[in-house]
Coordinates of C-alpha atoms in Angstrom, one line a residue:
X1 CA 67.7 -157.0 24.9
X2 CA 68.2 -155.5 28.2
X3 CA 70.3 -153.1 26.5
X4 CA 67.6 -152.6 24.0
X5 CA 65.1 -152.4 26.8
X6 CA 67.4 -150.1 28.6
X7 CA 67.9 -148.2 25.5
X8 CA 64.2 -148.3 25.0
X9 CA 63.7 -147.4 28.5
X10 CA 66.3 -144.8 28.1
X11 CA 64.6 -143.6 25.0
X12 CA 61.4 -144.1 26.8
X13 CA 62.8 -142.3 29.8
X14 CA 64.2 -139.7 27.5
X15 CA 60.9 -139.6 25.7
X16 CA 59.2 -139.5 29.0
X17 CA 61.7 -136.9 30.2
X18 CA 61.0 -135.1 27.0
X19 CA 57.4 -135.7 27.5
X20 CA 57.8 -134.6 31.0
X21 CA 59.7 -131.6 29.8
X22 CA 57.1 -131.1 27.2
X23 CA 54.5 -131.7 29.8
X24 CA 56.2 -129.4 32.1
X25 CA 56.7 -127.0 29.4
X26 CA 53.1 -127.5 28.5
X27 CA 52.3 -127.1 32.2
X28 CA 54.2 -123.9 32.2
X29 CA 52.6 -123.0 29.0
X30 CA 49.3 -124.1 30.4
X31 CA 50.1 -122.2 33.6
X32 CA 51.1 -119.3 31.5
X33 CA 48.0 -119.7 29.4
X34 CA 46.1 -120.1 32.7
X35 CA 47.8 -117.0 33.9
X36 CA 47.2 -115.4 30.6
X37 CA 43.7 -116.8 30.7
X38 CA 43.3 -115.6 34.2
X39 CA 44.7 -112.3 33.3
X40 CA 42.5 -112.3 30.2
X41 CA 39.6 -113.5 32.4
X42 CA 40.5 -110.7 34.8
X43 CA 40.7 -108.4 31.9
X44 CA 37.5 -109.7 30.6
X45 CA 36.0 -109.4 34.0
X46 CA 37.4 -105.9 34.1
X47 CA 36.1 -105.3 30.7
X48 CA 32.9 -107.0 31.7
X49 CA 32.7 -104.8 34.7
X50 CA 33.7 -101.9 32.5
X51 CA 31.1 -103.1 30.0
X52 CA 28.6 -103.4 32.8
X53 CA 29.5 -100.0 34.0
X54 CA 29.3 -98.8 30.4
X55 CA 26.1 -100.7 30.0
X56 CA 24.8 -99.1 33.2
X57 CA 26.0 -95.8 32.0
X58 CA 24.5 -96.6 28.6
X59 CA 21.3 -97.6 30.3
X60 CA 21.5 -94.5 32.4
X61 CA 22.2 -92.6 29.3
X62 CA 19.5 -94.5 27.6
X63 CA 17.3 -93.6 30.4
X64 CA 18.5 -90.1 30.2
X65 CA 18.0 -90.2 26.4
X66 CA 14.6 -91.6 27.0
X67 CA 14.0 -88.9 29.5
X68 CA 15.5 -86.4 27.1
X69 CA 13.4 -87.9 24.4
X70 CA 10.4 -87.4 26.6
X71 CA 11.6 -84.0 27.4
X72 CA 12.4 -83.4 23.7
X73 CA 9.0 -84.7 22.8
X74 CA 7.5 -82.5 25.5
X75 CA 9.7 -79.6 24.2
X76 CA 8.8 -80.5 20.7
X77 CA 5.2 -80.5 21.7
X78 CA 5.8 -77.3 23.6
X79 CA 7.7 -76.0 20.6
X80 CA 4.9 -77.1 18.3
X81 CA 2.5 -75.4 20.6
X82 CA 4.8 -72.4 20.7
X83 CA 5.1 -72.6 17.0
X84 CA 1.4 -72.8 16.7
X85 CA 1.1 -70.0 19.2
X86 CA 3.9 -68.1 17.4
X87 CA 2.2 -68.7 14.1
X88 CA -1.0 -67.5 15.6
X89 CA 0.8 -64.6 17.1
X90 CA 2.5 -64.0 13.8
X91 CA -0.9 -64.0 12.2
X92 CA -2.1 -61.7 14.9
X93 CA 1.0 -59.7 14.6
X94 CA 0.6 -59.6 10.8
X95 CA -2.9 -58.5 11.3
X96 CA -1.9 -56.0 13.9
X97 CA 1.0 -54.9 11.6
X98 CA -1.6 -54.3 8.9
X99 CA -3.7 -52.5 11.4
X100 CA -0.6 -50.6 12.7
X101 CA 0.3 -49.8 9.1
X102 CA -3.2 -48.6 8.5
X103 CA -3.0 -46.6 11.7
X104 CA 0.4 -45.4 10.7
X105 CA -0.9 -44.3 7.4
X106 CA -3.9 -42.7 9.1
X107 CA -1.6 -41.1 11.7
X108 CA 0.7 -39.9 8.9
X109 CA -2.3 -38.6 7.1
X110 CA -3.6 -36.9 10.3
X111 CA 0.0 -35.6 10.9
X112 CA 0.1 -34.3 7.4
X113 CA -3.3 -32.7 7.8
X114 CA -2.2 -31.4 11.2
X115 CA 1.0 -30.0 9.6
X116 CA -1.0 -28.6 6.8
X117 CA -3.4 -27.2 9.3
X118 CA -0.6 -25.8 11.4
X119 CA 1.1 -24.4 8.3
X120 CA -2.3 -22.9 7.3
X121 CA -2.8 -21.6 10.8
X122 CA 0.7 -20.1 10.7
X123 CA -0.1 -18.6 7.3
X124 CA -3.4 -17.3 8.6
X125 CA -1.8 -16.1 11.8
X126 CA 1.0 -14.4 9.7
X127 CA -1.6 -13.0 7.4
X128 CA -3.7 -11.9 10.3
X129 CA -0.7 -10.2 11.8
X130 CA 0.2 -8.7 8.4
X131 CA -3.4 -7.7 8.0
X132 CA -3.4 -6.0 11.4
X133 CA -0.2 -4.2 10.6
X134 CA -1.3 -3.2 7.1
X135 CA -4.7 -2.1 8.5
X136 CA -2.9 0.0 11.1
X137 CA -0.5 1.4 8.5
X138 CA -3.3 2.3 6.3
X139 CA -5.0 4.1 9.1
X140 CA -1.8 5.9 10.0
X141 CA -1.3 6.9 6.4
X142 CA -4.7 8.6 6.4
X143 CA -3.8 10.4 9.6
X144 CA -0.4 11.3 8.0
X145 CA -2.2 12.7 4.9
X146 CA -3.6 15.5 7.1
X147 CA -0.1 17.0 7.6
X148 CA 2.2 15.6 4.9
X149 CA 0.5 14.6 1.7
X150 CA 3.5 13.4 -0.4
X151 CA 5.0 11.4 2.4
X152 CA 1.5 9.9 3.0
X153 CA 1.3 9.0 -0.7
X154 CA 4.7 7.3 -0.6
X155 CA 3.7 5.4 2.5
X156 CA 0.3 4.4 1.0
X157 CA 2.1 3.1 -2.1
X158 CA 4.5 1.1 0.0
X159 CA 1.7 -0.4 2.0
X160 CA -0.3 -1.0 -1.2
X161 CA 2.6 -2.8 -2.9
X162 CA 3.0 -5.0 0.2
X163 CA -0.7 -5.8 0.1
X164 CA -0.7 -6.4 -3.6
X165 CA 2.2 -8.9 -3.3
X166 CA 0.3 -10.7 -0.6
X167 CA -2.9 -11.0 -2.6
X168 CA -1.2 -11.8 -5.9
X169 CA -2.8 -15.3 -5.7
X170 CA -6.0 -13.8 -7.3
X171 CA -8.2 -14.1 -4.2
X172 CA -11.4 -12.1 -4.1
X173 CA -11.5 -8.7 -2.5
X174 CA -13.4 -10.0 0.5
X175 CA -10.5 -12.4 1.3
X176 CA -8.0 -9.5 1.5
X177 CA -6.2 -9.3 4.9
X178 CA -6.7 -5.5 5.1
X179 CA -8.8 -2.9 3.4
X180 CA -7.5 0.4 4.9
X181 CA -4.5 0.5 2.5
X182 CA -6.9 0.4 -0.4
X183 CA -9.1 3.0 1.1
X184 CA -6.1 5.2 2.1
X185 CA -4.6 5.0 -1.4
X186 CA -7.9 5.7 -3.1
X187 CA -8.6 8.6 -0.7
X188 CA -5.1 10.1 -1.2
X189 CA -5.2 9.7 -5.0
X190 CA -8.7 11.3 -5.0
X191 CA -7.8 14.2 -2.7
X192 CA -4.1 14.8 -2.9
X193 CA -3.2 18.4 -3.6
X194 CA 0.4 18.5 -2.8
X195 CA 2.5 18.6 -5.9
X196 CA 6.1 18.6 -4.5
X197 CA 8.1 19.2 -1.4
X198 CA 11.4 21.0 -1.7
X199 CA 13.7 20.3 1.2
X200 CA 16.1 23.2 1.7
X201 CA 18.9 23.8 4.1
X202 CA 17.6 25.5 7.3
X203 CA 18.2 29.2 7.3
X204 CA 16.8 32.3 5.6
X205 CA 15.4 32.0 2.2
X206 CA 13.6 34.1 -0.5
X207 CA 11.6 33.3 -3.6
X208 CA 12.3 35.1 -6.9
X209 CA 9.2 36.8 -8.4
X210 CA 9.5 34.9 -11.7
X211 CA 8.8 31.7 -9.8
X212 CA 12.0 30.0 -11.0
X213 CA 14.4 30.2 -8.1
X214 CA 14.8 30.1 -4.3
X215 CA 17.8 31.6 -2.6
X216 CA 18.9 30.2 0.8
X217 CA 21.3 31.8 3.2
X218 CA 23.2 29.4 5.5
X219 CA 25.1 29.7 8.7
X220 CA 28.4 29.3 7.0
X221 CA 27.8 32.5 5.0
X222 CA 27.0 30.7 1.7
X223 CA 24.2 31.7 -0.6
X224 CA 22.7 28.9 -2.7
X225 CA 20.2 29.2 -5.5
X226 CA 17.8 26.4 -6.3
X227 CA 15.2 25.7 -8.9
X228 CA 11.8 24.6 -7.9
X229 CA 12.7 20.9 -8.5
X230 CA 15.2 21.3 -5.6
X231 CA 18.3 21.2 -7.8
X232 CA 21.2 23.5 -6.9
X233 CA 21.8 26.1 -9.6
X234 CA 24.8 28.0 -8.1
X235 CA 26.3 28.9 -4.8
X236 CA 28.7 31.6 -3.6
X237 CA 30.1 32.6 -0.3
X238 CA 29.3 36.2 0.7
X239 CA 30.5 36.5 4.3
X240 CA 32.3 34.6 7.1
X241 CA 29.8 35.9 9.6
X242 CA 26.2 34.9 9.9
X243 CA 23.4 36.1 7.6
X244 CA 20.4 37.8 9.0
X245 CA 18.2 38.4 5.9
X246 CA 18.3 38.3 2.1
X247 CA 15.9 39.4 -0.6
X248 CA 15.6 39.3 -4.4
X249 CA 15.3 42.6 -6.3
X250 CA 11.9 43.1 -7.9
X251 CA 13.3 42.1 -11.3
X252 CA 15.2 39.1 -9.8
X253 CA 18.6 40.2 -11.2
X254 CA 20.1 41.0 -7.8
X255 CA 20.2 39.7 -4.3
X256 CA 20.7 41.8 -1.2
X257 CA 22.1 40.2 1.9
X258 CA 22.2 41.6 5.4
X259 CA 24.9 40.1 7.5
X260 CA 25.2 39.7 11.3
X261 CA 28.1 42.1 11.1
X262 CA 25.7 44.9 9.9
X263 CA 27.1 44.9 6.3
X264 CA 24.8 44.9 3.4
X265 CA 26.2 43.0 0.4
X266 CA 24.7 43.3 -3.1
X267 CA 25.3 40.4 -5.6
X268 CA 23.9 39.5 -8.9
X269 CA 21.7 36.4 -9.1
X270 CA 24.5 34.7 -11.0
X271 CA 26.9 35.1 -8.1
X272 CA 28.9 38.2 -9.1
X273 CA 29.7 40.6 -6.3
X274 CA 28.5 44.2 -6.9
X275 CA 29.1 46.2 -3.7
X276 CA 28.8 46.3 0.1
X277 CA 28.2 49.0 2.8
X278 CA 27.8 49.2 6.5
X279 CA 24.2 49.9 7.8
X280 CA 24.8 49.2 11.5
X281 CA 23.7 51.8 14.0
X282 CA 26.2 54.2 15.7
X283 CA 24.8 53.3 19.1
X284 CA 25.7 50.1 20.9
X285 CA 23.7 47.3 22.5
X286 CA 24.1 46.0 26.0
X287 CA 27.0 43.8 24.8
X288 CA 28.9 46.8 23.5
X289 CA 28.3 45.8 19.9
X290 CA 26.9 48.0 17.2
X291 CA 23.2 47.7 16.6
X292 CA 22.4 45.8 13.4
X293 CA 19.1 46.1 11.5
X294 CA 16.8 43.1 11.9
X295 CA 15.6 43.0 8.3
X296 CA 16.2 44.3 4.8
X297 CA 14.1 44.8 1.6
X298 CA 14.1 46.4 -1.8
X299 CA 11.7 49.2 -2.4
X300 CA 9.1 48.3 -5.1
X301 CA 11.0 50.1 -7.8
X302 CA 14.2 48.2 -6.9
X303 CA 16.2 51.5 -6.7
X304 CA 16.6 51.6 -2.9
X305 CA 17.1 49.3 0.0
X306 CA 15.2 49.6 3.3
X307 CA 16.6 48.5 6.6
X308 CA 14.5 48.0 9.7
X309 CA 15.5 48.2 13.4
X310 CA 13.7 50.6 15.6
X311 CA 13.6 53.0 12.6
X312 CA 13.4 52.6 8.9
X313 CA 16.3 53.8 6.8
X314 CA 16.4 54.0 3.0
X315 CA 19.7 53.6 1.1
X316 CA 20.7 53.8 -2.5
X317 CA 22.2 50.7 -4.1
X318 CA 25.6 52.3 -3.7
X319 CA 25.2 52.5 0.1
X320 CA 24.2 56.2 0.5
X321 CA 21.7 56.9 3.3
X322 CA 18.9 59.0 1.7
X323 CA 16.1 58.9 4.3
X324 CA 15.5 58.0 7.9
X325 CA 12.0 57.8 9.1
X326 CA 11.7 59.7 12.4
X327 CA 8.8 61.3 14.4
X328 CA 10.7 64.3 15.6
X329 CA 14.3 65.3 15.2
X330 CA 16.5 62.8 17.0
X331 CA 13.5 60.6 17.9
X332 CA 13.4 57.1 16.7
X333 CA 10.4 55.9 14.6
X334 CA 9.5 53.2 17.1
X335 CA 9.4 54.1 20.8
X336 CA 9.3 50.4 21.6
X337 CA 9.1 47.0 19.9
X338 CA 7.4 46.7 16.5
X339 CA 3.9 45.3 16.9
X340 CA 2.6 45.5 13.3
X341 CA 3.8 46.9 10.0
X342 CA 1.8 47.4 6.8
X343 CA 2.5 48.7 3.4
X344 CA -0.2 50.4 1.4
X345 CA -1.3 48.4 -1.7
X346 CA -0.1 51.3 -3.9
X347 CA 3.3 51.1 -2.4
X348 CA 3.3 54.8 -1.3
X349 CA 2.9 54.5 2.5
X350 CA 4.0 52.6 5.5
X351 CA 1.9 52.2 8.7
X352 CA 3.9 51.2 11.8
X353 CA 2.6 50.4 15.3
X354 CA 4.9 49.8 18.3
X355 CA 4.2 48.4 21.7
X356 CA 3.5 51.7 23.4
X357 CA 0.6 53.5 21.8
X358 CA 2.0 54.9 18.5
X359 CA 0.9 54.4 15.0
X360 CA 2.8 56.3 12.4
X361 CA 2.2 56.9 8.7
X362 CA 5.2 57.5 6.4
X363 CA 5.6 57.8 2.7
X364 CA 8.0 55.4 1.1
X365 CA 10.1 58.4 0.1
X366 CA 10.7 58.9 3.9
X367 CA 8.3 61.8 4.6
X368 CA 6.2 61.6 7.8
X369 CA 2.5 61.8 6.9
X370 CA 0.7 61.5 10.3
X371 CA 0.6 60.0 13.7
X372 CA -2.6 58.3 14.5
X373 CA -4.2 59.5 17.8
X374 CA -5.1 56.2 19.4
X375 CA -5.1 57.5 23.0
X376 CA -8.3 57.8 25.0
X377 CA -8.8 61.2 26.5
X378 CA -8.2 59.9 30.0
X379 CA -4.8 58.6 29.0
X380 CA -3.4 61.9 27.6
X381 CA -0.5 63.4 29.5
X382 CA 0.5 60.1 31.1
X383 CA 1.6 56.6 30.2
X384 CA -0.9 54.9 27.9
X385 CA -2.6 51.9 29.4
X386 CA -2.3 48.6 27.5
X387 CA -5.9 48.9 26.4
X388 CA -5.1 52.0 24.3
X389 CA -2.4 50.3 22.4
X390 CA -2.9 49.2 18.8
X391 CA -2.5 45.5 18.3
X392 CA -3.2 45.2 14.5
X393 CA -3.6 47.5 11.5
X394 CA -4.3 47.1 7.8
X395 CA -4.7 49.3 4.7
X396 CA -7.8 49.3 2.5
X397 CA -7.3 48.0 -1.1
X398 CA -7.4 51.5 -2.5
X399 CA -4.8 52.7 0.1
X400 CA -7.2 55.4 1.3
X401 CA -8.3 53.9 4.6
X402 CA -6.5 52.2 7.6
X403 CA -8.2 50.1 10.2
X404 CA -6.7 49.5 13.6
X405 CA -7.6 47.1 16.4
X406 CA -6.6 47.6 20.0
X407 CA -5.7 45.4 22.9
X408 CA -8.9 46.7 24.6
X409 CA -11.1 45.5 21.7
X410 CA -11.5 48.9 20.2
X411 CA -11.7 49.1 16.4
X412 CA -11.1 52.4 14.6
X413 CA -11.2 53.5 10.9
X414 CA -8.8 56.2 9.7
X415 CA -8.1 58.1 6.6
X416 CA -4.7 57.7 5.0
X417 CA -4.0 61.3 6.2
X418 CA -4.4 60.2 9.8
X419 CA -8.0 61.4 10.6
X420 CA -10.3 59.1 12.5
X421 CA -13.4 58.3 10.6
X422 CA -15.3 55.9 12.8
X423 CA -15.0 53.9 16.0
X424 CA -16.7 50.5 16.1
X425 CA -18.5 48.9 18.9
X426 CA -15.9 47.8 21.5
X427 CA -15.3 44.1 21.9
X428 CA -14.7 42.2 25.1
X429 CA -11.3 40.8 24.0
X430 CA -8.2 42.1 22.4
X431 CA -8.1 42.3 18.6
X432 CA -5.8 39.6 17.0
X433 CA -6.3 40.5 13.3
X434 CA -8.0 42.9 11.0
X435 CA -8.5 42.8 7.2
X436 CA -10.4 44.7 4.5
X437 CA -12.5 43.0 1.9
X438 CA -11.2 43.3 -1.7
X439 CA -13.8 46.0 -2.4
X440 CA -12.8 47.9 0.7
X441 CA -16.4 48.1 1.9
X442 CA -16.2 45.4 4.6
X443 CA -13.8 44.8 7.4
X444 CA -13.2 41.5 9.2
X445 CA -11.9 41.6 12.7
X446 CA -10.9 38.7 15.0
X447 CA -10.6 38.8 18.8
X448 CA -8.8 36.5 21.2
X449 CA -12.0 35.1 22.5
X450 CA -12.5 33.0 19.4
X451 CA -15.0 35.3 17.6
X452 CA -14.6 36.9 14.2
X453 CA -16.9 39.7 13.1
X454 CA -17.8 41.3 9.7
X455 CA -18.5 45.0 9.6
X456 CA -19.4 47.7 7.1
X457 CA -17.5 51.0 7.1
X458 CA -20.1 52.6 9.3
X459 CA -19.3 50.2 12.1
X460 CA -22.5 48.1 11.8
X461 CA -21.9 44.4 12.4
X462 CA -22.9 42.2 9.4
X463 CA -22.0 38.7 10.5
X464 CA -20.4 36.8 13.4
X465 CA -18.2 33.7 13.2
X466 CA -17.6 31.6 16.3
X467 CA -14.7 29.2 16.8
X468 CA -12.3 28.1 19.5
X469 CA -10.0 30.4 21.3
X470 CA -7.0 31.2 19.1
X471 CA -8.8 30.1 16.0
X472 CA -8.7 33.6 14.5
X473 CA -5.2 34.8 15.0
X474 CA -4.8 35.8 11.3
X475 CA -7.6 36.5 8.8
X476 CA -7.7 37.2 5.0
X477 CA -10.4 37.7 2.4
X478 CA -10.4 35.7 -0.9
X479 CA -10.0 37.9 -4.0
X480 CA -13.7 37.7 -4.8
X481 CA -14.6 38.7 -1.3
X482 CA -16.9 35.7 -0.9
X483 CA -14.7 33.7 1.5
X484 CA -12.5 34.4 4.5
X485 CA -9.5 32.4 5.5
X486 CA -8.6 32.3 9.2
X487 CA -5.5 30.9 10.8
X488 CA -5.2 29.5 14.4
X489 CA -3.2 26.9 16.2
X490 CA -3.0 23.7 14.1
X491 CA -5.7 24.7 11.6
X492 CA -6.6 27.0 8.7
X493 CA -10.3 27.4 8.2
X494 CA -12.3 28.7 5.2
X495 CA -15.6 30.5 5.8
X496 CA -18.4 31.9 3.7
X497 CA -19.0 35.6 4.4
X498 CA -22.3 34.7 5.9
X499 CA -20.5 32.9 8.7
X500 CA -20.7 29.3 7.5
X501 CA -17.6 27.2 7.9
X502 CA -16.9 25.3 4.7
X503 CA -13.4 23.8 5.0
X504 CA -10.6 23.2 7.4
X505 CA -7.0 22.7 6.5
X506 CA -5.2 20.8 9.1
X507 CA -1.5 20.2 9.7
X508 CA 1.2 19.7 12.3
X509 CA 2.1 23.3 12.8
X510 CA 1.7 26.1 15.2
X511 CA 0.0 29.5 14.8
X512 CA 0.3 31.0 11.3
X513 CA 2.0 34.4 11.1
X514 CA 0.5 35.3 7.8
X515 CA -2.1 34.2 5.2
X516 CA -2.5 35.2 1.6
X517 CA -4.7 34.1 -1.3
X518 CA -3.5 33.8 -4.8
X519 CA -5.0 36.4 -7.2
X520 CA -7.2 33.7 -8.8
X521 CA -8.4 32.5 -5.3
X522 CA -7.4 28.9 -6.0
X523 CA -4.5 28.7 -3.6
X524 CA -3.8 29.8 -0.1
X525 CA -0.4 30.3 1.5
X526 CA 0.3 30.4 5.2
X527 CA 3.5 31.0 7.1
X528 CA 4.6 30.1 10.5
X529 CA 7.9 30.3 12.2
X530 CA 9.9 28.2 9.8
X531 CA 7.5 26.9 7.2
X532 CA 5.4 28.1 4.3
X533 CA 2.4 26.0 3.4
X534 CA 0.6 26.2 0.1
X535 CA -3.0 25.0 0.1
X536 CA -5.2 24.1 -2.8
X537 CA -8.6 25.6 -2.2
X538 CA -10.3 24.5 -5.4
X539 CA -9.9 20.7 -5.0
X540 CA -11.9 20.4 -1.8
X541 CA -15.2 18.6 -2.2
X542 CA -17.4 20.4 0.3
X543 CA -20.6 20.1 -1.7
X544 CA -20.7 16.4 -0.9
X545 CA -20.6 16.7 2.8
X546 CA -22.7 18.3 5.5
X547 CA -19.7 19.1 7.7
X548 CA -16.6 21.1 6.9
X549 CA -14.0 18.8 5.3
X550 CA -10.2 18.7 6.0
X551 CA -7.8 19.5 3.2
X552 CA -4.1 19.6 3.4
X553 CA -1.5 21.8 1.6
X554 CA -0.2 21.4 -1.9
X555 CA 3.4 22.3 -1.0
X556 CA 5.6 23.4 1.8
X557 CA 8.8 25.3 1.9
X558 CA 11.1 25.4 4.9
X559 CA 12.8 28.6 5.9
X560 CA 13.4 30.7 9.0
X561 CA 11.0 33.3 10.4
X562 CA 8.5 33.9 7.5
X563 CA 6.8 37.1 8.6
X564 CA 5.4 38.5 5.3
X565 CA 4.6 36.7 2.1
X566 CA 2.4 37.2 -0.9
X567 CA 1.6 35.7 -4.3
X568 CA 2.7 37.5 -7.5
X569 CA 0.0 38.7 -9.8
X570 CA 0.0 35.6 -12.0
X571 CA -0.5 33.4 -8.8
X572 CA 2.5 31.3 -9.8
X573 CA 5.1 32.7 -7.3
X574 CA 5.3 33.3 -3.6
X575 CA 7.4 36.2 -2.4
X576 CA 8.6 35.9 1.2

């Protein structure tokens, strides 16, 4: 039993030991669990603290959120207000946009109107400038018409075309930018008389008497023949030296040329050489050269050639000297410089005045007829004063009378035999021109003081014409004797024989050297140093005006030194 108890006690002790171990183990476990619990509690505390912190943070965040919500609410309210404001502003902006669009459209419309107005102003300004230019050009064309009709017509057409192009929109006449081009063109078309201008090389020239050709001599020694349309017909070289003069024969089949070398060359009008001969003087000039005649011409019958230089020599066409016009043996025809030279209308006499006091009459056959005694008694036996010298002379139409005008204003009438018939009342100025009427019963004289007088053959003054100084340097009667043409610086004037001025022909030229009417009286030719003008007398409209009107020429021919010229009998050709 004791053993049993001991065993039981042993078992109990073992059990208790086991239980103690278990308890210890449990204690350890409990301690461990306690530790774990403590640790967990610590952890929980830590977590609690963390949770508390997080809660605090959350609370803070909540507060922040709440504050943010408040702020958001405020911002939302502000945003809503701003939205409302923005919407209002949008509405205002939309309205303003509409207003701006309207203003833009209005501005664009105004801008377009301004641009259109500017363009119109530019057009009007350009048109005004064009109008001013065209107006000035039209005025200039009318001025030009006074001196160059064809060029004025061309200019008027150019200006007219430019104006027509500008007004091609069909505007009424009162809207035209200029009117003078229309006036100029109408005036020119109504009054133009110039039919053509023939521009020839500068140099000597001559017209054929059949009014078909013009011969020109040029510095290079060429002769060129032209028709009246200005077209070259033929040309040929006649000399390597210069050419001094050339003339057609009366039948126009030949041309005679005087060279600077003193050689006369005869050619056909077709350019075939015929012959040549020397006509230079035996004496020498101050340069030691032979004297060369200054001019050359055919006699009216075409059988002889006359050369002029201090004396007149007549030659056959073969070059034989047949006559030399001298006063006395070994005395030259001209004692000084040639002042005036006239051929009688019947072609039988020459009258020559030099710058001393001599006037000599010669037959065209070379016979001396007379020497006109122009000296005053007080001048005989000595040197003649200037007043005694003859300035101008002219034959009557029947070749029976000669009128002379002196530097002292003395006018004398002579027979063709050299006898003085009458002496007119002395003038106060030198005589610049004299001319017989076609009937030979009246004489017109012009003096340097600007007065022209009409006389009968007894020396009685019939009429007086007053103009400006140098207005009457050349005078000529019309074929019917009812009009007188006078030439002065820059103007040719037409007068009735009663002294009334009826027309004035103006141009850009100097003093005319010669004037001649056509046989029908419808045309007038004038020559100056290098130009021949042809004027249309008939087309002037003087009956419509109270004052003399201005008429320009119908043609002009350029040449060198035109000193004598006349129309042929049919009035179709000018001989220079």
